[in-house]
Amino acid sequence: EPEVTQTPSHQVTQMGQEVILRCVPISNHLYFYWYRQILGQKVEFLVSFYNNEISEKSEIFDDQFSVERPDGSNFTLKIRSTKLEDSAMYFCASKIGTSDVPRFGSGTQLSVL
Amino acid sequence: QKEVEQDPGPLSVPEGAIVSLNCTYSNSAFQYFMWYRQYSRKGPELLMYTYSSGNKEDGRFTAQVDKSSKYISLFIRDSQPSDSATYLCAILTHTGGFKTIFGAGTRLFVKA
């Protein structure tokens, strides 16, 4: 069965550094998402992306965050200047269309020191 | 009021028991109702989804939605130790980006 692929599985960075988290959504999917889960807390929506633009974002997704689909297969989340509180598991998800639901990748554990 | 409420548990049952997991939601505009399973430090794995009131069955799993009372359930028959995981209910809203809102997750332990 096709899967959403995320790299790296674990990223360690220093506070204030930029990080880019990478995702390869399922190949024929059209809607793309980023979520995060702080340890012991619920999965939280960050942003949705469709037709090469952001369609919705949460209050967490401030100016420090950006997303990009640089080519036909990759979907990236950039955090411009990481803070300690950005430490979390970040999940990418995709779905094929309006009558589908999101399928999730295995996540990238981001640790900000 | 939270958009999706779910008892975090933990819920501990003996092997072979029927497990009942439940969530309530507040917004009647929600469109799709999903159940995901999450193992520790892994991504949510889609188990089942539905968009209408009633029951949907897949093997040992049955998802039930009651839109009139804004209540969703997941039943697991003949539970196995391998079913031990966190179960997340989730609701898909039809906003501009089809945002998914998750419950807190219920931690389930099935004892052999």
PDB file of C-alpha atoms in Angstrom, chain B residues 35-107:
ATOM      1  CA  TRP B  35     -10.461   6.454  13.843  1.00  0.00           C
ATOM      2  CA  TYR B  36      -6.684   6.245  13.836  1.00  0.00           C
ATOM      3  CA  ARG B  37      -4.411   3.935  15.792  1.00  0.00           C
ATOM      4  CA  GLN B  38      -1.094   5.282  17.047  1.00  0.00           C
ATOM      5  CA  TYR B  39       1.740   3.236  18.456  1.00  0.00           C
ATOM      6  CA  SER B  40       4.303   4.984  20.614  1.00  0.00           C
ATOM      7  CA  ARG B  41       6.319   7.602  18.681  1.00  0.00           C
ATOM      8  CA  LYS B  42       4.734   6.592  15.371  1.00  0.00           C
ATOM      9  CA  GLY B  43       2.345   8.298  12.979  1.00  0.00           C
ATOM     10  CA  PRO B  44      -1.451   7.867  13.200  1.00  0.00           C
ATOM     11  CA  GLU B  45      -2.556   4.860  11.152  1.00  0.00           C
ATOM     12  CA  LEU B  46      -6.007   5.132   9.589  1.00  0.00           C
ATOM     13  CA  LEU B  47      -8.313   2.351  10.775  1.00  0.00           C
ATOM     14  CA  MET B  48     -11.727   3.388   9.507  1.00  0.00           C
ATOM     15  CA  TYR B  49     -13.712   6.386   8.385  1.00  0.00           C
ATOM     16  CA  THR B  50     -17.318   7.178   7.637  1.00  0.00           C
ATOM     17  CA  TYR B  51     -19.438  10.205   6.810  1.00  0.00           C
ATOM     18  CA  SER B  52     -22.917   9.042   7.739  1.00  0.00           C
ATOM     19  CA  SER B  53     -24.778   8.001  10.858  1.00  0.00           C
ATOM     20  CA  GLY B  54     -24.890   4.264  11.468  1.00  0.00           C
ATOM     21  CA  ASN B  55     -22.415   1.430  11.664  1.00  0.00           C
ATOM     22  CA  LYS B  56     -19.464   0.477   9.483  1.00  0.00           C
ATOM     23  CA  GLU B  57     -17.699  -2.816  10.005  1.00  0.00           C
ATOM     24  CA  ASP B  58     -14.210  -3.943   9.007  1.00  0.00           C
ATOM     25  CA  GLY B  59     -13.102  -7.266  10.427  1.00  0.00           C
ATOM     26  CA  ARG B  60     -12.977  -7.013  14.229  1.00  0.00           C
ATOM     27  CA  PHE B  61     -13.599  -3.252  14.133  1.00  0.00           C
ATOM     28  CA  THR B  62     -16.952  -1.454  14.020  1.00  0.00           C
ATOM     29  CA  ALA B  63     -17.257   2.327  13.777  1.00  0.00           C
ATOM     30  CA  GLN B  64     -20.522   3.881  14.861  1.00  0.00           C
ATOM     31  CA  VAL B  65     -21.697   7.460  14.341  1.00  0.00           C
ATOM     32  CA  ASP B  66     -24.763   9.104  15.880  1.00  0.00           C
ATOM     33  CA  LYS B  67     -25.033  12.585  14.382  1.00  0.00           C
ATOM     34  CA  SER B  68     -28.138  13.465  16.392  1.00  0.00           C
ATOM     35  CA  SER B  69     -26.203  13.165  19.661  1.00  0.00           C
ATOM     36  CA  LYS B  70     -22.780  14.044  18.145  1.00  0.00           C
ATOM     37  CA  TYR B  71     -21.312  10.800  19.406  1.00  0.00           C
ATOM     38  CA  ILE B  72     -18.869   8.432  17.703  1.00  0.00           C
ATOM     39  CA  SER B  73     -17.675   5.022  18.839  1.00  0.00           C
ATOM     40  CA  LEU B  74     -15.198   2.345  17.887  1.00  0.00           C
ATOM     41  CA  PHE B  75     -15.788  -1.245  18.975  1.00  0.00           C
ATOM     42  CA  ILE B  76     -13.040  -3.850  18.876  1.00  0.00           C
ATOM     43  CA  ARG B  77     -14.174  -7.468  19.112  1.00  0.00           C
ATOM     44  CA  ASP B  78     -11.952 -10.296  20.359  1.00  0.00           C
ATOM     45  CA  SER B  79      -9.257  -7.842  21.429  1.00  0.00           C
ATOM     46  CA  GLN B  80      -5.638  -8.956  21.131  1.00  0.00           C
ATOM     47  CA  PRO B  81      -2.467  -7.789  22.908  1.00  0.00           C
ATOM     48  CA  SER B  82      -1.353  -6.387  19.537  1.00  0.00           C
ATOM     49  CA  ASP B  83      -4.326  -3.999  19.725  1.00  0.00           C
ATOM     50  CA  SER B  84      -2.583  -2.230  22.609  1.00  0.00           C
ATOM     51  CA  ALA B  85      -2.060   1.316  21.335  1.00  0.00           C
ATOM     52  CA  THR B  86      -3.539   4.793  21.512  1.00  0.00           C
ATOM     53  CA  TYR B  87      -6.761   5.207  19.553  1.00  0.00           C
ATOM     54  CA  LEU B  88      -7.484   8.648  18.149  1.00  0.00           C
ATOM     55  CA  CYS B  89     -10.877   9.811  17.014  1.00  0.00           C
ATOM     56  CA  ALA B  90     -10.745  12.586  14.446  1.00  0.00           C
ATOM     57  CA  ILE B  91     -13.219  14.758  12.643  1.00  0.00           C
ATOM     58  CA  LEU B  92     -12.723  16.304   9.218  1.00  0.00           C
ATOM     59  CA  THR B  93     -14.191  19.761   8.801  1.00  0.00           C
ATOM     60  CA  HIS B  94     -15.180  21.151   5.458  1.00  0.00           C
ATOM     61  CA  THR B  95     -13.376  24.428   5.728  1.00  0.00           C
ATOM     62  CA  GLY B  96     -11.080  25.808   3.043  1.00  0.00           C
ATOM     63  CA  GLY B  97      -8.495  23.153   3.705  1.00  0.00           C
ATOM     64  CA  PHE B  98     -10.434  20.221   5.139  1.00  0.00           C
ATOM     65  CA  LYS B  99      -8.814  20.517   8.552  1.00  0.00           C
ATOM     66  CA  THR B 100      -8.731  17.405  10.749  1.00  0.00           C
ATOM     67  CA  ILE B 101      -9.341  17.874  14.465  1.00  0.00           C
ATOM     68  CA  PHE B 102      -8.180  15.113  16.784  1.00  0.00           C
ATOM     69  CA  GLY B 103      -9.373  13.951  20.147  1.00  0.00           C
ATOM     70  CA  ALA B 104      -6.836  13.479  22.920  1.00  0.00           C
ATOM     71  CA  GLY B 105      -6.567   9.738  22.222  1.00  0.00           C
ATOM     72  CA  THR B 106      -7.464   6.778  24.474  1.00  0.00           C
ATOM     73  CA  ARG B 107      -4.597   4.577  25.611  1.00  0.00           C
TER      74      ARG B 107
END
